[in-house]
Each structure stands twice: as structure tokens, then as C-alpha cells.
PDB file of C-alpha atoms in Angstrom:
ATOM      1  CA  UNK A 520     -11.459  -8.480 135.304  1.00 49.00           C
ATOM      2  CA  UNK A 521     -13.008 -11.180 133.162  1.00 47.00           C
ATOM      3  CA  UNK A 522     -12.967  -8.942 130.128  1.00 44.00           C
ATOM      4  CA  UNK A 523      -9.290  -8.142 130.701  1.00 46.00           C
ATOM      5  CA  UNK A 524      -8.500 -11.851 131.119  1.00 50.00           C
ATOM      6  CA  UNK A 525     -10.343 -12.655 127.926  1.00 49.00           C
ATOM      7  CA  UNK A 526      -8.491  -9.933 126.131  1.00 49.00           C
ATOM      8  CA  UNK A 527      -5.209 -11.230 127.552  1.00 52.00           C
ATOM      9  CA  UNK A 528      -5.983 -14.802 126.591  1.00 49.00           C
ATOM     10  CA  UNK A 529      -7.028 -13.679 123.116  1.00 48.00           C
ATOM     11  CA  UNK A 530      -3.890 -11.626 122.840  1.00 50.00           C
ATOM     12  CA  UNK A 531      -1.762 -14.566 123.927  1.00 53.00           C
ATOM     13  CA  UNK A 532      -3.581 -16.817 121.449  1.00 48.00           C
ATOM     14  CA  UNK A 533      -2.964 -14.359 118.644  1.00 50.00           C
ATOM     15  CA  UNK A 534       0.692 -14.030 119.622  1.00 51.00           C
ATOM     16  CA  UNK A 535       0.959 -17.819 119.799  1.00 49.00           C
ATOM     17  CA  UNK A 536      -0.562 -18.259 116.396  1.00 43.00           C
ATOM     18  CA  UNK A 537       1.718 -15.568 115.053  1.00 46.00           C
ATOM     19  CA  UNK A 538       4.759 -17.200 116.579  1.00 46.00           C
ATOM     20  CA  UNK A 539       3.739 -20.607 115.297  1.00 44.00           C
ATOM     21  CA  UNK A 540       3.076 -19.325 111.817  1.00 47.00           C
ATOM     22  CA  UNK A 541       6.301 -17.332 111.890  1.00 46.00           C
ATOM     23  CA  UNK A 542       8.333 -20.405 112.856  1.00 44.00           C
ATOM     24  CA  UNK A 543       6.722 -22.364 110.052  1.00 44.00           C
ATOM     25  CA  UNK A 544       7.578 -19.701 107.559  1.00 41.00           C
ATOM     26  CA  UNK A 545      11.126 -19.572 108.863  1.00 42.00           C
ATOM     27  CA  UNK A 546      11.428 -23.331 108.508  1.00 43.00           C
ATOM     28  CA  UNK A 547      10.078 -23.123 104.975  1.00 43.00           C
ATOM     29  CA  UNK A 548      12.571 -20.408 104.160  1.00 38.00           C
ATOM     30  CA  UNK A 549      15.372 -22.511 105.634  1.00 44.00           C
ATOM     31  CA  UNK A 550      14.153 -25.553 103.737  1.00 44.00           C
ATOM     32  CA  UNK A 551      13.993 -23.553 100.516  1.00 46.00           C
ATOM     33  CA  UNK A 552      17.515 -22.178 101.035  1.00 49.00           C
ATOM     34  CA  UNK A 553      18.794 -25.693 101.768  1.00 47.00           C
ATOM     35  CA  UNK A 554      17.216 -27.066  98.624  1.00 51.00           C
ATOM     36  CA  UNK A 555      18.780 -24.311  96.500  1.00 49.00           C
ATOM     37  CA  UNK A 556      22.191 -24.935  98.046  1.00 43.00           C
ATOM     38  CA  UNK A 557      21.912 -28.694  97.529  1.00 44.00           C
ATOM     39  CA  UNK A 558      20.827 -28.191  93.910  1.00 53.00           C
ATOM     40  CA  UNK A 559      23.786 -25.886  93.321  1.00 52.00           C
ATOM     41  CA  UNK A 560      26.155 -28.418  94.861  1.00 42.00           C
ATOM     42  CA  UNK A 561      24.713 -31.220  92.772  1.00 45.00           C
ATOM     43  CA  UNK A 562      24.925 -29.073  89.639  1.00 54.00           C
ATOM     44  CA  UNK A 563      28.543 -28.235  90.423  1.00 51.00           C
ATOM     45  CA  UNK A 564      29.340 -31.887  91.005  1.00 41.00           C
ATOM     46  CA  UNK A 565      27.696 -32.846  87.719  1.00 52.00           C
ATOM     47  CA  UNK A 566      29.658 -30.155  85.870  1.00 54.00           C
ATOM     48  CA  UNK A 567      32.892 -31.336  87.452  1.00 51.00           C
ATOM     49  CA  UNK A 568      32.041 -34.919  86.581  1.00 49.00           C
ATOM     50  CA  UNK A 569      31.276 -33.914  83.002  1.00 51.00           C
ATOM     51  CA  UNK A 570      34.563 -31.982  82.729  1.00 43.00           C
ATOM     52  CA  UNK A 571      36.428 -34.880  84.293  1.00 46.00           C
ATOM     53  CA  UNK A 572      34.859 -37.305  81.820  1.00 52.00           C
ATOM     54  CA  UNK A 573      35.714 -35.020  78.910  1.00 50.00           C
ATOM     55  CA  UNK A 574      39.284 -34.681  80.159  1.00 50.00           C
ATOM     56  CA  UNK A 575      39.471 -38.442  80.505  1.00 50.00           C
ATOM     57  CA  UNK A 576      38.215 -38.897  76.945  1.00 46.00           C
ATOM     58  CA  UNK A 577      40.699 -36.327  75.636  1.00 42.00           C
ATOM     59  CA  UNK A 578      43.514 -37.934  77.595  1.00 44.00           C
ATOM     60  CA  UNK A 579      42.445 -41.347  76.334  1.00 47.00           C
ATOM     61  CA  UNK A 580      42.391 -40.077  72.736  1.00 47.00           C
ATOM     62  CA  UNK A 581      45.797 -38.498  73.234  1.00 47.00           C
ATOM     63  CA  UNK A 582      47.135 -41.723  74.664  1.00 43.00           C
ATOM     64  CA  UNK A 583      45.698 -43.698  71.756  1.00 47.00           C
ATOM     65  CA  UNK A 584      47.086 -41.185  69.245  1.00 39.00           C
ATOM     66  CA  UNK A 585      50.481 -41.263  70.938  1.00 46.00           C
ATOM     67  CA  UNK A 586      50.406 -45.050  70.986  1.00 44.00           C
ATOM     68  CA  UNK A 587      49.461 -45.094  67.282  1.00 41.00           C
ATOM     69  CA  UNK A 588      52.276 -42.703  66.402  1.00 42.00           C
ATOM     70  CA  UNK A 589      54.730 -44.723  68.449  1.00 47.00           C
ATOM     71  CA  UNK A 590      53.581 -47.924  66.797  1.00 46.00           C
ATOM     72  CA  UNK A 591      54.060 -46.327  63.349  1.00 48.00           C
ATOM     73  CA  UNK A 592      57.546 -45.013  64.037  1.00 47.00           C
ATOM     74  CA  UNK A 593      59.190 -48.427  64.424  1.00 48.00           C
ATOM     75  CA  UNK A 594      57.446 -49.573  61.245  1.00 46.00           C
ATOM     76  CA  UNK A 595      58.820 -46.541  59.394  1.00 45.00           C
ATOM     77  CA  UNK A 596      62.233 -47.091  60.887  1.00 46.00           C
ATOM     78  CA  UNK A 597      62.050 -50.744  59.966  1.00 48.00           C
ATOM     79  CA  UNK A 598      61.034 -49.833  56.420  1.00 47.00           C
ATOM     80  CA  UNK A 599      63.922 -47.357  56.176  1.00 45.00           C
ATOM     81  CA  UNK A 600      66.248 -49.939  57.630  1.00 51.00           C
ATOM     82  CA  UNK A 601      65.087 -52.533  55.114  1.00 54.00           C
ATOM     83  CA  UNK A 602      65.523 -50.005  52.301  1.00 51.00           C
ATOM     84  CA  UNK A 603      68.991 -49.075  53.522  1.00 53.00           C
ATOM     85  CA  UNK A 604      69.848 -52.716  53.935  1.00 54.00           C
ATOM     86  CA  UNK A 605      68.638 -53.441  50.387  1.00 56.00           C
ATOM     87  CA  UNK A 606      70.656 -50.488  49.038  1.00 56.00           C
ATOM     88  CA  UNK A 607      73.739 -51.632  50.949  1.00 57.00           C
ATOM     89  CA  UNK A 608      73.262 -55.141  49.604  1.00 56.00           C
ATOM     90  CA  UNK A 609      72.942 -53.851  46.030  1.00 55.00           C
ATOM     91  CA  UNK A 610      76.045 -51.715  46.553  1.00 50.00           C
ATOM     92  CA  UNK A 611      77.958 -54.707  47.886  1.00 51.00           C
ATOM     93  CA  UNK A 612      76.827 -56.845  44.944  1.00 49.00           C
ATOM     94  CA  UNK A 613      77.883 -54.096  42.533  1.00 48.00           C
ATOM     95  CA  UNK A 614      81.257 -53.793  44.260  1.00 54.00           C
ATOM     96  CA  UNK A 615      81.722 -57.558  44.272  1.00 56.00           C
ATOM     97  CA  UNK A 616      80.771 -57.984  40.600  1.00 53.00           C
ATOM     98  CA  UNK A 617      82.221 -55.045  38.683  1.00 60.00           C
ATOM     99  CA  UNK A 618      81.686 -54.830  34.925  1.00 59.00           C
ATOM    100  CA  UNK A 619      84.237 -56.994  33.161  1.00 70.00           C
ATOM    101  CA  UNK A 620      86.708 -54.957  31.115  1.00 83.00           C
ATOM    102  CA  UNK A 621      87.421 -56.567  27.759  1.00 86.00           C
ATOM    103  CA  UNK A 622      91.021 -56.198  26.615  1.00 92.00           C
ATOM    104  CA  UNK A 623      91.914 -56.682  22.963  1.00 95.00           C
ATOM    105  CA  UNK A 624      95.113 -57.840  21.281  1.00 96.00           C
ATOM    106  CA  UNK A 625      96.404 -57.273  17.765  1.00 97.00           C
ATOM    107  CA  UNK A 626      96.598 -60.192  15.358  1.00 97.00           C
ATOM    108  CA  UNK A 627      98.408 -59.968  12.003  1.00 97.00           C
ATOM    109  CA  UNK A 628      99.801 -62.381   9.463  1.00 96.00           C
ATOM    110  CA  UNK A 629     101.235 -62.135   5.958  1.00 96.00           C
ATOM    111  CA  UNK A 630      99.847 -64.617   3.429  1.00 95.00           C
ATOM    112  CA  UNK A 631     101.337 -65.436  -0.013  1.00 93.00           C
ATOM    113  CA  UNK A 632      98.452 -66.654  -2.128  1.00 91.00           C
ATOM    114  CA  UNK A 633      99.867 -65.402  -5.418  1.00 87.00           C
ATOM    115  CA  UNK A 634     103.276 -65.593  -6.993  1.00 85.00           C
ATOM    116  CA  UNK A 635     103.843 -61.846  -7.125  1.00 87.00           C
ATOM    117  CA  UNK A 636     101.444 -60.694  -4.368  1.00 89.00           C
ATOM    118  CA  UNK A 637     101.596 -60.909  -0.607  1.00 93.00           C
ATOM    119  CA  UNK A 638      98.595 -60.131   1.603  1.00 94.00           C
ATOM    120  CA  UNK A 639      98.538 -58.930   5.184  1.00 96.00           C
ATOM    121  CA  UNK A 640      95.295 -59.444   7.109  1.00 96.00           C
ATOM    122  CA  UNK A 641      95.135 -57.956  10.584  1.00 97.00           C
ATOM    123  CA  UNK A 642      92.454 -57.430  13.226  1.00 97.00           C
ATOM    124  CA  UNK A 643      91.867 -57.161  16.954  1.00 96.00           C
ATOM    125  CA  UNK A 644      90.192 -59.732  19.206  1.00 95.00           C
ATOM    126  CA  UNK A 645      89.581 -60.201  22.949  1.00 95.00           C
ATOM    127  CA  UNK A 646      92.620 -61.556  24.811  1.00 94.00           C
ATOM    128  CA  UNK A 647      90.754 -64.613  26.070  1.00 92.00           C
ATOM    129  CA  UNK A 648      89.610 -65.670  22.590  1.00 93.00           C
ATOM    130  CA  UNK A 649      91.539 -68.156  20.439  1.00 92.00           C
ATOM    131  CA  UNK A 650      92.130 -68.470  16.747  1.00 94.00           C
ATOM    132  CA  UNK A 651      93.458 -70.965  14.267  1.00 93.00           C
ATOM    133  CA  UNK A 652      95.571 -69.887  11.286  1.00 94.00           C
ATOM    134  CA  UNK A 653      94.833 -71.419   7.884  1.00 92.00           C
ATOM    135  CA  UNK A 654      97.795 -70.676   5.672  1.00 93.00           C
ATOM    136  CA  UNK A 655      97.794 -70.800   1.901  1.00 91.00           C
ATOM    137  CA  UNK A 656      97.745 -74.323   0.519  1.00 86.00           C
ATOM    138  CA  UNK A 657      97.070 -75.411  -3.051  1.00 74.00           C
ATOM    139  CA  UNK A 658      94.406 -77.920  -2.046  1.00 74.00           C
ATOM    140  CA  UNK A 659      92.373 -75.303  -0.144  1.00 81.00           C
ATOM    141  CA  UNK A 660      90.726 -72.369  -1.945  1.00 85.00           C
ATOM    142  CA  UNK A 661      90.688 -70.204   1.219  1.00 90.00           C
ATOM    143  CA  UNK A 662      93.213 -68.865   3.714  1.00 93.00           C
ATOM    144  CA  UNK A 663      92.881 -66.769   6.812  1.00 96.00           C
ATOM    145  CA  UNK A 664      91.743 -67.087  10.462  1.00 97.00           C
ATOM    146  CA  UNK A 665      89.185 -69.135  12.296  1.00 94.00           C
ATOM    147  CA  UNK A 666      88.329 -67.293  15.517  1.00 94.00           C
ATOM    148  CA  UNK A 667      86.778 -69.159  18.443  1.00 90.00           C
ATOM    149  CA  UNK A 668      84.593 -67.866  21.276  1.00 88.00           C
ATOM    150  CA  UNK A 669      85.938 -69.419  24.515  1.00 87.00           C
ATOM    151  CA  UNK A 670      84.264 -72.707  25.413  1.00 85.00           C
ATOM    152  CA  UNK A 671      82.047 -72.776  22.319  1.00 86.00           C
ATOM    153  CA  UNK A 672      82.992 -75.251  19.636  1.00 85.00           C
ATOM    154  CA  UNK A 673      79.668 -74.560  17.912  1.00 88.00           C
ATOM    155  CA  UNK A 674      80.508 -70.885  17.292  1.00 90.00           C
ATOM    156  CA  UNK A 675      82.473 -70.492  14.033  1.00 87.00           C
ATOM    157  CA  UNK A 676      83.812 -67.068  13.039  1.00 90.00           C
ATOM    158  CA  UNK A 677      86.192 -66.724  10.077  1.00 95.00           C
ATOM    159  CA  UNK A 678      88.142 -63.916   8.399  1.00 96.00           C
ATOM    160  CA  UNK A 679      89.415 -65.137   5.063  1.00 95.00           C
ATOM    161  CA  UNK A 680      90.544 -64.568   1.495  1.00 94.00           C
ATOM    162  CA  UNK A 681      89.957 -66.919  -1.438  1.00 91.00           C
ATOM    163  CA  UNK A 682      90.786 -67.540  -5.062  1.00 86.00           C
ATOM    164  CA  UNK A 683      88.118 -66.566  -7.495  1.00 83.00           C
ATOM    165  CA  UNK A 684      84.918 -64.572  -7.040  1.00 85.00           C
ATOM    166  CA  UNK A 685      83.306 -64.529  -3.589  1.00 86.00           C
ATOM    167  CA  UNK A 686      79.528 -64.324  -3.565  1.00 84.00           C
ATOM    168  CA  UNK A 687      76.967 -64.563  -0.802  1.00 82.00           C
ATOM    169  CA  UNK A 688      73.235 -64.469  -0.314  1.00 79.00           C
ATOM    170  CA  UNK A 689      70.711 -64.644   2.492  1.00 79.00           C
ATOM    171  CA  UNK A 690      67.110 -63.969   3.340  1.00 83.00           C
ATOM    172  CA  UNK A 691      68.254 -60.712   4.956  1.00 89.00           C
ATOM    173  CA  UNK A 692      70.430 -58.223   3.116  1.00 83.00           C
ATOM    174  CA  UNK A 693      72.448 -57.067   1.468  1.00 89.00           C
ATOM    175  CA  UNK A 694      73.218 -54.311   3.943  1.00 91.00           C
ATOM    176  CA  UNK A 695      76.076 -51.865   3.402  1.00 91.00           C
ATOM    177  CA  UNK A 696      78.933 -52.330   5.831  1.00 86.00           C
ATOM    178  CA  UNK A 697      82.118 -50.364   6.479  1.00 92.00           C
ATOM    179  CA  UNK A 698      84.996 -51.022   8.855  1.00 93.00           C
ATOM    180  CA  UNK A 699      86.713 -48.360  10.951  1.00 92.00           C
ATOM    181  CA  UNK A 700      89.546 -48.315   8.360  1.00 88.00           C
ATOM    182  CA  UNK A 701      87.137 -47.669   5.475  1.00 90.00           C
ATOM    183  CA  UNK A 702      86.889 -51.210   4.098  1.00 92.00           C
ATOM    184  CA  UNK A 703      83.456 -51.440   2.436  1.00 92.00           C
ATOM    185  CA  UNK A 704      81.338 -54.565   2.095  1.00 92.00           C
ATOM    186  CA  UNK A 705      77.869 -56.112   1.794  1.00 93.00           C
ATOM    187  CA  UNK A 706      76.321 -57.981   4.681  1.00 93.00           C
ATOM    188  CA  UNK A 707      73.882 -60.939   4.333  1.00 94.00           C
ATOM    189  CA  UNK A 708      72.425 -63.016   7.175  1.00 93.00           C
ATOM    190  CA  UNK A 709      69.870 -65.697   8.033  1.00 94.00           C
ATOM    191  CA  UNK A 710      68.233 -66.873  11.255  1.00 94.00           C
ATOM    192  CA  UNK A 711      67.161 -70.510  11.512  1.00 94.00           C
ATOM    193  CA  UNK A 712      66.490 -73.352  13.940  1.00 95.00           C
ATOM    194  CA  UNK A 713      69.458 -75.610  14.559  1.00 90.00           C
ATOM    195  CA  UNK A 714      69.169 -79.401  14.616  1.00 89.00           C
ATOM    196  CA  UNK A 715      69.136 -79.273  18.425  1.00 89.00           C
ATOM    197  CA  UNK A 716      65.994 -77.108  18.305  1.00 91.00           C
ATOM    198  CA  UNK A 717      67.706 -73.846  19.348  1.00 93.00           C
ATOM    199  CA  UNK A 718      67.702 -70.603  17.294  1.00 97.00           C
ATOM    200  CA  UNK A 719      70.883 -69.957  15.331  1.00 96.00           C
ATOM    201  CA  UNK A 720      72.245 -67.222  13.087  1.00 95.00           C
ATOM    202  CA  UNK A 721      74.668 -67.231  10.164  1.00 94.00           C
ATOM    203  CA  UNK A 722      76.018 -64.376   8.110  1.00 93.00           C
ATOM    204  CA  UNK A 723      78.561 -63.389   5.485  1.00 95.00           C
ATOM    205  CA  UNK A 724      80.289 -60.115   4.659  1.00 95.00           C
ATOM    206  CA  UNK A 725      81.751 -59.739   1.176  1.00 94.00           C
ATOM    207  CA  UNK A 726      84.294 -56.921   0.926  1.00 93.00           C
ATOM    208  CA  UNK A 727      84.251 -54.781  -2.195  1.00 86.00           C
ATOM    209  CA  UNK A 728      87.873 -54.227  -3.064  1.00 80.00           C
ATOM    210  CA  UNK A 729      90.012 -53.596  -6.093  1.00 82.00           C
ATOM    211  CA  UNK A 730      92.527 -56.081  -4.790  1.00 85.00           C
ATOM    212  CA  UNK A 731      93.677 -59.194  -6.578  1.00 87.00           C
ATOM    213  CA  UNK A 732      92.070 -61.531  -4.086  1.00 88.00           C
ATOM    214  CA  UNK A 733      88.512 -61.768  -2.725  1.00 93.00           C
ATOM    215  CA  UNK A 734      87.974 -61.300   0.979  1.00 95.00           C
ATOM    216  CA  UNK A 735      85.190 -61.671   3.468  1.00 95.00           C
ATOM    217  CA  UNK A 736      83.907 -62.683   6.881  1.00 96.00           C
ATOM    218  CA  UNK A 737      81.554 -65.534   7.763  1.00 94.00           C
ATOM    219  CA  UNK A 738      80.014 -66.755  11.020  1.00 93.00           C
ATOM    220  CA  UNK A 739      77.591 -69.443  12.143  1.00 94.00           C
ATOM    221  CA  UNK A 740      76.609 -69.862  15.800  1.00 95.00           C
ATOM    222  CA  UNK A 741      73.706 -70.197  18.263  1.00 95.00           C
ATOM    223  CA  UNK A 742      71.774 -66.950  18.488  1.00 95.00           C
ATOM    224  CA  UNK A 743      72.311 -66.854  22.247  1.00 94.00           C
ATOM    225  CA  UNK A 744      76.093 -66.935  21.747  1.00 94.00           C
ATOM    226  CA  UNK A 745      75.884 -64.244  19.089  1.00 94.00           C
ATOM    227  CA  UNK A 746      73.712 -61.988  21.317  1.00 94.00           C
ATOM    228  CA  UNK A 747      76.035 -62.482  24.277  1.00 93.00           C
ATOM    229  CA  UNK A 748      79.174 -61.652  22.255  1.00 93.00           C
ATOM    230  CA  UNK A 749      77.748 -59.223  19.688  1.00 92.00           C
ATOM    231  CA  UNK A 750      79.800 -56.222  20.888  1.00 93.00           C
ATOM    232  CA  UNK A 751      83.057 -58.157  20.678  1.00 93.00           C
ATOM    233  CA  UNK A 752      82.139 -59.669  17.287  1.00 93.00           C
ATOM    234  CA  UNK A 753      81.329 -56.198  15.922  1.00 93.00           C
ATOM    235  CA  UNK A 754      84.621 -54.833  17.227  1.00 95.00           C
ATOM    236  CA  UNK A 755      86.571 -57.701  15.632  1.00 95.00           C
ATOM    237  CA  UNK A 756      84.940 -57.067  12.234  1.00 93.00           C
ATOM    238  CA  UNK A 757      85.362 -53.285  12.537  1.00 95.00           C
ATOM    239  CA  UNK A 758      89.093 -53.716  13.163  1.00 96.00           C
ATOM    240  CA  UNK A 759      89.844 -55.783  10.050  1.00 96.00           C
ATOM    241  CA  UNK A 760      92.526 -54.376   7.771  1.00 95.00           C
ATOM    242  CA  UNK A 761      93.552 -56.011   4.452  1.00 94.00           C
ATOM    243  CA  UNK A 762      96.673 -54.928   2.557  1.00 93.00           C
ATOM    244  CA  UNK A 763      98.110 -56.320  -0.644  1.00 92.00           C
ATOM    245  CA  UNK A 764     101.668 -55.695  -1.616  1.00 90.00           C
ATOM    246  CA  UNK A 765     102.865 -56.529  -5.168  1.00 82.00           C
TER     247      UNK A 765
END
């Protein structure tokens, strides 16, 4: 009986140890499984956090880009508007100040410088210009026109004939000149400083003709006036026609 009891006690002790060790192993297994699960959860959370942060950065960049684009668009529109406004203003100025059209009128007069010869001198000049007629008089060697640029008493422009030989000289010239009607001449001119300190220009054209009289053109005026009215002055000279009838 004692031997059986000892065997039973020993058997129970072995079973107890086995059970205890088995429970410990089971707990370790459970603990190990729990740790793996927790680590997986943490890893998943970290991945989600990382993805969320990346999405937030991307969204932030997109917002910043969109904001930058939006901020640029008004500037572009403003620039376009300013350009359009400038163009409209230039158009309005152009419409308000159209190029002035110069209209010309015909001037003609018959002079009688010689007993058996009459002379007709004609030309064209702007309608708003004035002229003074110098008819033939014994005490004056010249006859013809003195043309005046509006508002400029210091701008003298003459078309004339005279008794005797007409000569001219200048630091510039002679330069061949021909009118639209084929009247040929020699052009001389000088540039100088007027008494008032401003640049001035004077010139003379001597026409080469086989006529009885001697004919030419002379001018003396501030260079600024000449430059401003050069086209009209050239047209006046180009339009000169001289006819002698015996």
C-alpha cells in the first residue's frame, strides 16, 4: 500500500509539474502571439500615419500651388487690362488728334518788268499761309512774292525776279535743283547762329533760264521753323512756274 501511495503521489507530482509547465508554455505562447499582434497593429498605425502625413504634404503643396496660380492670374489679368487700357488710350489719342491734312491753293500774277515783255510767276502754297505781292517799281530792282509762315515774322521766303544778273554763293552748294515743271536751278545754303543764339538757315536758288529776266528763290529763317515746315517749303518751290510772253 505504501509503495502504491508513493507511486500515486509521484504520479500526481509529475502530472502537476507537467500541468504547471504546460500552462506556462501556453501563457508564453499567448504572450508571444499578443506581442506579434500589437507589433502588427503599431506597424499598421505607423504606415497609416506616414501615408496620412504624405497626403497632407501633397495636399498642402497642391493648395500652395493652387494659391500661387490664383495669385498670378489676377496679376496677368491686371497686366492685360493695363495693356488694353494703354492701347485704348493710344487709339483714343490717335482718333482725337488725326494727322493734319495740308490743303494748297494756286497763286499767280502777271508782272510787267520790261516794255515788251510780261512775266507770269505762279506757285502753290498752303491755304493758311500768307503772302505779300511786290509789283514792279522803278526804284526796286526786284519783283515777286514774299511768303510768310503763319505766326512767324522771322521766317522770310521769297520768289522773285530781278533786273540784271542774279548770283548766289554759300558754304554749301551749289546743288542741282529742278522743279516739277522742269525749271532747273542751282541751290546754295548756309547754317549759322542767329543773334538770339538759336540756329538759323538761309538759302538761295538761282534758276538757269534763257528768259529775259533773272529769277530765283531765297529764304532765311530759324532752323526749327525750317525743319517744321520743310515739306511745305519744298512743295512751294517745286510748284513754281515762270512764263515770259513777248
